[in-house]
PDB file of C-alpha atoms and ligand atoms in Angstrom:
ATOM      1  CA  MET A1255      69.852  22.911  -1.064  1.00 45.00           C
ATOM      2  CA  ASN A1256      68.938  19.297  -1.560  1.00 52.00           C
ATOM      3  CA  ASP A1257      65.171  19.706  -1.703  1.00 66.00           C
ATOM      4  CA  THR A1258      64.981  21.320  -5.132  1.00 72.00           C
ATOM      5  CA  PHE A1259      63.228  19.754  -8.088  1.00 82.00           C
ATOM      6  CA  HIS A1260      63.867  22.135 -10.949  1.00 79.00           C
ATOM      7  CA  ASP A1261      62.633  19.819 -13.678  1.00 90.00           C
ATOM      8  CA  GLN A1262      59.436  18.678 -11.972  1.00 96.00           C
ATOM      9  CA  THR A1263      55.889  19.813 -11.315  1.00 98.00           C
ATOM     10  CA  ALA A1264      54.277  20.138  -7.901  1.00 98.00           C
ATOM     11  CA  LEU A1265      50.643  20.223  -6.820  1.00 98.00           C
ATOM     12  CA  VAL A1266      50.042  22.544  -3.855  1.00 98.00           C
ATOM     13  CA  LEU A1267      46.979  22.347  -1.609  1.00 97.00           C
ATOM     14  CA  PHE A1268      45.987  26.001  -1.822  1.00 96.00           C
ATOM     15  CA  SER A1269      43.057  27.232   0.238  1.00 90.00           C
ATOM     16  CA  GLY A1270      43.973  30.904   0.213  1.00 91.00           C
ATOM     17  CA  GLY A1271      45.057  30.862   3.853  1.00 91.00           C
ATOM     18  CA  GLN A1272      48.381  31.995   5.296  1.00 93.00           C
ATOM     19  CA  ASP A1273      49.888  28.520   5.476  1.00 94.00           C
ATOM     20  CA  SER A1274      48.979  27.408   1.983  1.00 95.00           C
ATOM     21  CA  ALA A1275      50.083  30.734   0.465  1.00 97.00           C
ATOM     22  CA  THR A1276      53.478  30.292   2.118  1.00 98.00           C
ATOM     23  CA  CYS A1277      53.640  26.695   0.855  1.00 98.00           C
ATOM     24  CA  LEU A1278      52.886  27.940  -2.648  1.00 98.00           C
ATOM     25  CA  ALA A1279      55.833  30.363  -2.559  1.00 98.00           C
ATOM     26  CA  TRP A1280      58.012  27.569  -1.132  1.00 98.00           C
ATOM     27  CA  ALA A1281      57.061  25.369  -4.095  1.00 98.00           C
ATOM     28  CA  LEU A1282      57.633  28.161  -6.635  1.00 98.00           C
ATOM     29  CA  GLU A1283      61.215  28.437  -5.374  1.00 96.00           C
ATOM     30  CA  ARG A1284      61.837  24.718  -5.874  1.00 96.00           C
ATOM     31  CA  PHE A1285      59.844  23.355  -8.778  1.00 97.00           C
ATOM     32  CA  ALA A1286      59.766  24.011 -12.520  1.00 97.00           C
ATOM     33  CA  ARG A1287      56.001  24.280 -12.549  1.00 98.00           C
ATOM     34  CA  VAL A1288      53.366  24.518  -9.852  1.00 98.00           C
ATOM     35  CA  GLU A1289      49.661  23.706 -10.002  1.00 98.00           C
ATOM     36  CA  MET A1290      47.172  24.513  -7.242  1.00 97.00           C
ATOM     37  CA  LEU A1291      44.242  22.619  -5.758  1.00 97.00           C
ATOM     38  CA  GLY A1292      41.498  24.072  -3.582  1.00 93.00           C
ATOM     39  CA  PHE A1293      38.392  22.412  -2.178  1.00 90.00           C
ATOM     40  CA  SER A1294      34.861  23.674  -1.937  1.00 85.00           C
ATOM     41  CA  TYR A1295      32.575  21.986   0.575  1.00 79.00           C
ATOM     42  CA  GLY A1296      30.265  24.700   1.811  1.00 69.00           C
ATOM     43  CA  GLN A1297      32.625  25.754   4.553  1.00 60.00           C
ATOM     44  CA  ARG A1298      31.854  28.950   6.377  1.00 56.00           C
ATOM     45  CA  HIS A1299      35.112  30.549   5.370  1.00 52.00           C
ATOM     46  CA  LEU A1300      34.292  30.246   1.683  1.00 64.00           C
ATOM     47  CA  ILE A1301      35.854  33.702   1.452  1.00 77.00           C
ATOM     48  CA  GLU A1302      39.210  31.943   1.859  1.00 70.00           C
ATOM     49  CA  LEU A1303      38.733  30.437  -1.575  1.00 71.00           C
ATOM     50  CA  ASP A1304      38.153  33.913  -3.013  1.00 79.00           C
ATOM     51  CA  SER A1305      41.504  34.951  -1.581  1.00 89.00           C
ATOM     52  CA  ARG A1306      43.194  32.571  -3.990  1.00 93.00           C
ATOM     53  CA  ALA A1307      42.749  34.746  -7.069  1.00 92.00           C
ATOM     54  CA  LYS A1308      44.143  37.822  -5.334  1.00 94.00           C
ATOM     55  CA  LEU A1309      47.115  35.899  -3.967  1.00 97.00           C
ATOM     56  CA  LEU A1310      47.880  34.427  -7.385  1.00 97.00           C
ATOM     57  CA  ASP A1311      47.717  37.868  -9.020  1.00 96.00           C
ATOM     58  CA  GLY A1312      50.016  39.204  -6.307  1.00 97.00           C
ATOM     59  CA  LEU A1313      52.529  36.378  -6.698  1.00 98.00           C
ATOM     60  CA  ARG A1314      52.674  36.965 -10.447  1.00 97.00           C
ATOM     61  CA  ALA A1315      53.299  40.669  -9.925  1.00 97.00           C
ATOM     62  CA  LEU A1316      55.915  40.032  -7.256  1.00 97.00           C
ATOM     63  CA  ASN A1317      58.217  37.695  -9.125  1.00 97.00           C
ATOM     64  CA  ALA A1318      58.477  37.129 -12.904  1.00 97.00           C
ATOM     65  CA  ASP A1319      60.067  33.716 -12.370  1.00 97.00           C
ATOM     66  CA  TRP A1320      57.138  32.627 -10.201  1.00 98.00           C
ATOM     67  CA  ALA A1321      54.677  34.042 -12.752  1.00 98.00           C
ATOM     68  CA  GLY A1322      56.179  31.779 -15.408  1.00 97.00           C
ATOM     69  CA  LYS A1323      55.891  28.717 -13.178  1.00 98.00           C
ATOM     70  CA  LEU A1324      52.280  29.119 -12.034  1.00 98.00           C
ATOM     71  CA  GLY A1325      50.143  26.564 -13.814  1.00 97.00           C
ATOM     72  CA  ASP A1326      46.523  25.479 -13.580  1.00 96.00           C
ATOM     73  CA  SER A1327      44.475  26.229 -10.483  1.00 95.00           C
ATOM     74  CA  HIS A1328      41.984  23.453  -9.765  1.00 95.00           C
ATOM     75  CA  THR A1329      38.952  23.358  -7.494  1.00 91.00           C
ATOM     76  CA  LEU A1330      37.222  20.159  -6.432  1.00 92.00           C
ATOM     77  CA  ASP A1331      33.775  20.200  -4.843  1.00 88.00           C
ATOM     78  CA  ILE A1332      33.387  17.831  -1.900  1.00 88.00           C
ATOM     79  CA  PRO A1333      29.904  18.643  -0.571  1.00 82.00           C
ATOM     80  CA  THR A1334      29.858  15.314   1.250  1.00 80.00           C
ATOM     81  CA  LEU A1335      32.283  16.765   3.809  1.00 80.00           C
ATOM     82  CA  ASN A1336      29.641  19.304   4.725  1.00 73.00           C
ATOM     83  CA  VAL A1337      27.018  16.604   5.108  1.00 71.00           C
ATOM     84  CA  ILE A1338      29.059  14.341   7.358  1.00 66.00           C
ATOM     85  CA  SER A1339      30.780  16.925   9.562  1.00 62.00           C
ATOM     86  CA  ASP A1340      28.842  18.491  12.384  1.00 59.00           C
ATOM     87  CA  THR A1341      31.344  21.120  13.424  1.00 56.00           C
ATOM     88  CA  ALA A1342      31.603  24.885  13.725  1.00 52.00           C
ATOM     89  CA  LEU A1343      33.593  25.003  10.510  1.00 55.00           C
ATOM     90  CA  THR A1344      30.614  23.942   8.466  1.00 54.00           C
ATOM     91  CA  ARG A1345      27.582  24.727  10.628  1.00 56.00           C
ATOM     92  CA  ASP A1346      26.432  27.928  12.207  1.00 54.00           C
ATOM     93  CA  VAL A1347      27.253  27.085  15.807  1.00 56.00           C
ATOM     94  CA  ALA A1348      29.661  28.671  18.262  1.00 56.00           C
ATOM     95  CA  ILE A1349      33.332  27.771  18.049  1.00 54.00           C
ATOM     96  CA  GLU A1350      34.439  26.270  21.327  1.00 56.00           C
ATOM     97  CA  MET A1351      36.740  23.638  22.698  1.00 54.00           C
ATOM     98  CA  GLY A1352      35.159  20.211  22.677  1.00 55.00           C
ATOM     99  CA  ALA A1353      35.985  16.992  24.476  1.00 51.00           C
ATOM    100  CA  GLY A1354      39.533  15.733  24.017  1.00 52.00           C
ATOM    101  CA  GLY A1355      40.996  19.238  23.709  1.00 51.00           C
ATOM    102  CA  LEU A1356      40.049  19.602  20.050  1.00 53.00           C
ATOM    103  CA  PRO A1357      38.081  22.667  18.986  1.00 55.00           C
ATOM    104  CA  ASN A1358      34.695  21.752  17.522  1.00 58.00           C
ATOM    105  CA  THR A1359      35.919  23.234  14.226  1.00 56.00           C
ATOM    106  CA  PHE A1360      37.748  19.935  13.806  1.00 62.00           C
ATOM    107  CA  VAL A1361      36.584  17.972  10.760  1.00 75.00           C
ATOM    108  CA  PRO A1362      37.661  14.400  11.439  1.00 80.00           C
ATOM    109  CA  GLY A1363      40.216  13.180   8.910  1.00 87.00           C
ATOM    110  CA  ARG A1364      39.766  16.155   6.606  1.00 89.00           C
ATOM    111  CA  ASN A1365      43.407  16.231   5.540  1.00 93.00           C
ATOM    112  CA  LEU A1366      43.286  12.527   4.696  1.00 96.00           C
ATOM    113  CA  VAL A1367      40.430  13.278   2.304  1.00 95.00           C
ATOM    114  CA  PHE A1368      42.153  16.344   0.835  1.00 96.00           C
ATOM    115  CA  LEU A1369      45.443  14.553   0.239  1.00 98.00           C
ATOM    116  CA  THR A1370      43.724  11.508  -1.245  1.00 98.00           C
ATOM    117  CA  PHE A1371      41.843  13.678  -3.738  1.00 98.00           C
ATOM    118  CA  ALA A1372      45.077  15.593  -4.406  1.00 98.00           C
ATOM    119  CA  ALA A1373      46.881  12.329  -5.157  1.00 98.00           C
ATOM    120  CA  ALA A1374      44.118  11.202  -7.499  1.00 98.00           C
ATOM    121  CA  LEU A1375      44.332  14.512  -9.386  1.00 98.00           C
ATOM    122  CA  ALA A1376      48.140  14.365  -9.379  1.00 98.00           C
ATOM    123  CA  TYR A1377      47.968  10.835 -10.782  1.00 98.00           C
ATOM    124  CA  ARG A1378      45.806  12.044 -13.659  1.00 97.00           C
ATOM    125  CA  ARG A1379      48.175  14.922 -14.376  1.00 97.00           C
ATOM    126  CA  GLY A1380      51.425  12.968 -14.078  1.00 97.00           C
ATOM    127  CA  ILE A1381      52.541  14.853 -10.951  1.00 98.00           C
ATOM    128  CA  THR A1382      54.346  13.094  -8.097  1.00 97.00           C
ATOM    129  CA  HIS A1383      55.067  15.968  -5.687  1.00 98.00           C
ATOM    130  CA  ILE A1384      52.193  17.104  -3.463  1.00 98.00           C
ATOM    131  CA  ILE A1385      52.634  19.944  -0.990  1.00 98.00           C
ATOM    132  CA  GLY A1386      50.447  20.760   2.000  1.00 98.00           C
ATOM    133  CA  GLY A1387      50.590  23.174   4.936  1.00 96.00           C
ATOM    134  CA  MET A1388      50.013  20.574   7.654  1.00 95.00           C
ATOM    135  CA  CYS A1389      51.787  21.457  10.854  1.00 93.00           C
ATOM    136  CA  GLU A1390      52.000  19.681  14.157  1.00 90.00           C
ATOM    137  CA  THR A1391      53.729  22.537  15.972  1.00 85.00           C
ATOM    138  CA  ASP A1392      50.624  24.693  16.354  1.00 70.00           C
ATOM    139  CA  TYR A1393      47.286  22.929  16.836  1.00 61.00           C
ATOM    140  CA  SER A1394      48.927  19.671  17.728  1.00 53.00           C
ATOM    141  CA  GLY A1395      45.495  18.343  18.629  1.00 68.00           C
ATOM    142  CA  TYR A1396      44.677  17.651  14.994  1.00 81.00           C
ATOM    143  CA  PRO A1397      45.777  14.058  14.478  1.00 88.00           C
ATOM    144  CA  ASP A1398      45.560  14.305  10.671  1.00 91.00           C
ATOM    145  CA  CYS A1399      48.228  17.048  10.716  1.00 91.00           C
ATOM    146  CA  ARG A1400      50.811  14.881  12.431  1.00 93.00           C
ATOM    147  CA  ASP A1401      53.984  13.988  10.592  1.00 95.00           C
ATOM    148  CA  ASP A1402      53.379  10.298  11.344  1.00 95.00           C
ATOM    149  CA  THR A1403      49.941  10.547   9.728  1.00 96.00           C
ATOM    150  CA  ILE A1404      51.308  12.177   6.575  1.00 97.00           C
ATOM    151  CA  ARG A1405      54.099   9.611   6.255  1.00 98.00           C
ATOM    152  CA  ALA A1406      51.648   6.734   6.706  1.00 98.00           C
ATOM    153  CA  LEU A1407      49.266   8.257   4.165  1.00 98.00           C
ATOM    154  CA  GLN A1408      52.091   8.696   1.655  1.00 98.00           C
ATOM    155  CA  GLN A1409      52.826   4.992   1.971  1.00 98.00           C
ATOM    156  CA  ALA A1410      49.147   4.083   1.639  1.00 98.00           C
ATOM    157  CA  LEU A1411      48.714   6.288  -1.452  1.00 98.00           C
ATOM    158  CA  ASN A1412      51.812   4.833  -3.084  1.00 98.00           C
ATOM    159  CA  LEU A1413      50.615   1.297  -2.441  1.00 98.00           C
ATOM    160  CA  GLY A1414      47.023   2.035  -3.403  1.00 98.00           C
ATOM    161  CA  MET A1415      47.794   3.953  -6.598  1.00 98.00           C
ATOM    162  CA  ALA A1416      51.067   2.218  -7.551  1.00 98.00           C
ATOM    163  CA  ARG A1417      52.885   5.544  -7.779  1.00 97.00           C
ATOM    164  CA  ASP A1418      55.836   7.215  -6.081  1.00 97.00           C
ATOM    165  CA  PHE A1419      54.193  10.268  -4.546  1.00 98.00           C
ATOM    166  CA  HIS A1420      56.139  12.568  -2.246  1.00 98.00           C
ATOM    167  CA  LEU A1421      54.035  14.460   0.286  1.00 98.00           C
ATOM    168  CA  HIS A1422      55.932  17.605   1.280  1.00 98.00           C
ATOM    169  CA  THR A1423      54.948  19.508   4.432  1.00 98.00           C
ATOM    170  CA  PRO A1424      57.362  22.451   4.725  1.00 97.00           C
ATOM    171  CA  LEU A1425      55.531  23.921   7.726  1.00 97.00           C
ATOM    172  CA  MET A1426      55.410  20.728   9.781  1.00 96.00           C
ATOM    173  CA  TRP A1427      57.893  21.888  12.429  1.00 95.00           C
ATOM    174  CA  ARG A1428      57.327  25.650  12.219  1.00 95.00           C
ATOM    175  CA  ASP A1429      55.093  27.706  14.474  1.00 93.00           C
ATOM    176  CA  LYS A1430      53.117  30.624  13.011  1.00 93.00           C
ATOM    177  CA  ALA A1431      55.916  33.115  13.711  1.00 95.00           C
ATOM    178  CA  ALA A1432      58.342  30.881  11.810  1.00 96.00           C
ATOM    179  CA  THR A1433      55.835  30.624   8.951  1.00 96.00           C
ATOM    180  CA  TRP A1434      55.816  34.424   8.613  1.00 96.00           C
ATOM    181  CA  ALA A1435      59.630  34.322   8.734  1.00 97.00           C
ATOM    182  CA  LEU A1436      59.646  31.739   5.935  1.00 98.00           C
ATOM    183  CA  ALA A1437      57.496  34.032   3.769  1.00 98.00           C
ATOM    184  CA  ASN A1438      59.973  36.817   4.426  1.00 97.00           C
ATOM    185  CA  GLU A1439      62.842  34.526   3.463  1.00 97.00           C
ATOM    186  CA  LEU A1440      61.127  33.446   0.238  1.00 98.00           C
ATOM    187  CA  GLY A1441      59.744  36.735  -1.015  1.00 97.00           C
ATOM    188  CA  GLY A1442      60.794  39.515   1.332  1.00 97.00           C
ATOM    189  CA  GLN A1443      58.503  42.237   2.554  1.00 97.00           C
ATOM    190  CA  GLY A1444      56.478  42.095  -0.671  1.00 98.00           C
ATOM    191  CA  LEU A1445      55.403  38.502  -0.003  1.00 98.00           C
ATOM    192  CA  VAL A1446      54.788  39.162   3.689  1.00 97.00           C
ATOM    193  CA  ASP A1447      52.544  42.111   2.790  1.00 96.00           C
ATOM    194  CA  LEU A1448      50.695  40.099   0.127  1.00 97.00           C
ATOM    195  CA  ILE A1449      49.974  37.225   2.515  1.00 96.00           C
ATOM    196  CA  ARG A1450      49.101  39.578   5.341  1.00 95.00           C
ATOM    197  CA  GLU A1451      46.551  41.446   3.253  1.00 94.00           C
ATOM    198  CA  HIS A1452      45.050  38.773   1.021  1.00 93.00           C
ATOM    199  CA  SER A1453      45.351  35.413   2.759  1.00 93.00           C
ATOM    200  CA  HIS A1454      42.450  34.511   4.969  1.00 87.00           C
ATOM    201  CA  THR A1455      42.315  32.503   8.147  1.00 82.00           C
ATOM    202  CA  CYS A1456      39.317  33.656  10.238  1.00 82.00           C
ATOM    203  CA  TYR A1457      36.769  30.947  11.013  1.00 75.00           C
ATOM    204  CA  LEU A1458      33.992  33.533  10.936  1.00 75.00           C
ATOM    205  CA  GLY A1459      34.889  34.824   7.471  1.00 75.00           C
ATOM    206  CA  GLU A1460      35.318  38.311   8.909  1.00 79.00           C
ATOM    207  CA  ARG A1461      36.972  40.769   6.458  1.00 79.00           C
ATOM    208  CA  GLY A1462      35.952  44.067   8.027  1.00 80.00           C
ATOM    209  CA  ALA A1463      38.957  45.411   9.898  1.00 84.00           C
ATOM    210  CA  LEU A1464      42.602  45.220   8.811  1.00 89.00           C
ATOM    211  CA  HIS A1465      44.787  44.404  11.812  1.00 93.00           C
ATOM    212  CA  ASP A1466      48.582  44.440  11.738  1.00 92.00           C
ATOM    213  CA  TRP A1467      48.413  40.662  11.161  1.00 94.00           C
ATOM    214  CA  GLY A1468      45.721  40.840   8.460  1.00 94.00           C
ATOM    215  CA  TYR A1469      41.913  40.702   8.277  1.00 91.00           C
ATOM    216  CA  GLY A1470      39.788  38.728  10.717  1.00 90.00           C
ATOM    217  CA  CYS A1471      37.500  38.868  13.735  1.00 88.00           C
ATOM    218  CA  GLY A1472      40.506  38.788  16.062  1.00 88.00           C
ATOM    219  CA  LEU A1473      38.677  36.534  18.521  1.00 85.00           C
ATOM    220  CA  CYS A1474      38.294  33.071  16.987  1.00 82.00           C
ATOM    221  CA  PRO A1475      41.048  30.460  17.545  1.00 81.00           C
ATOM    222  CA  ALA A1476      42.395  30.888  13.991  1.00 84.00           C
ATOM    223  CA  CYS A1477      42.680  34.681  14.328  1.00 89.00           C
ATOM    224  CA  ASP A1478      44.232  34.324  17.767  1.00 89.00           C
ATOM    225  CA  LEU A1479      46.866  31.912  16.471  1.00 89.00           C
ATOM    226  CA  ARG A1480      47.622  34.097  13.451  1.00 92.00           C
ATOM    227  CA  ALA A1481      47.870  37.275  15.548  1.00 94.00           C
ATOM    228  CA  ARG A1482      50.165  35.666  18.115  1.00 93.00           C
ATOM    229  CA  GLY A1483      52.388  34.330  15.335  1.00 94.00           C
ATOM    230  CA  TRP A1484      52.562  37.755  13.717  1.00 96.00           C
ATOM    231  CA  ARG A1485      53.589  39.369  17.001  1.00 95.00           C
ATOM    232  CA  GLY A1486      56.297  36.763  17.468  1.00 95.00           C
ATOM    233  CA  PHE A1487      57.563  37.389  13.940  1.00 95.00           C
ATOM    234  CA  ALA A1488      57.358  41.188  14.244  1.00 93.00           C
ATOM    235  CA  ALA A1489      59.314  41.070  17.509  1.00 93.00           C
ATOM    236  CA  THR A1490      62.241  39.353  15.815  1.00 87.00           C
ATOM    237  CA  ALA A1491      62.011  40.961  12.338  1.00 71.00           C
ATOM    238  CA  VAL A1492      62.870  44.522  13.464  1.00 58.00           C
TER     239      VAL A1492
HETATM  240 ZN1   ZN B 974      38.466  35.134  13.364  1.00 83.76          ZN
END
């Protein structure tokens, strides 16, 4: 395949969720070395960040080649995001659809902030490949997940930092069912099981009950999307 970079390092935005865990495996298949970046900003699903350690342990156990490629795991604190965003993701209010068809969990421009910090870290570490799980297939209401946005940001970062960054978004045109299928393609049932059990998506941080699609409240928009994707994948995986 033409998108392999076997002598280069990648930085993966890694929150501990399903999408970023799949992106991490995607990067481990393509790059010589992979570093991870997570953000802490007082979000309600802080538990998602705790999922990272378990996922990393699982990836190491699953594939010796991947274990040898996994590099530093970074965390950056951005408490300012919590201060400036008045949404259900960061405040204890009900999750509901707001004006404009966007759920009130929407943090305006959050991915622009994440990718800009990622580029600054990558600059410091001599990395040019940055990988994120942005997707405009599901949740197309998030304008900072759009392919056009990511392409424009890549250009802005390259102009503003005088570098040649490549922003990779392997999930851009996949729905959640196709994201599960990609995990299966990359790491078989072992990777699917690892992501199912240890990645976290629920907006409420619910980890009580294990459903066939993983842990979560089963009712919030993130759980609903994940569950529907799993059913779509399971229906075709046989
Ligand atoms: Zn939930």
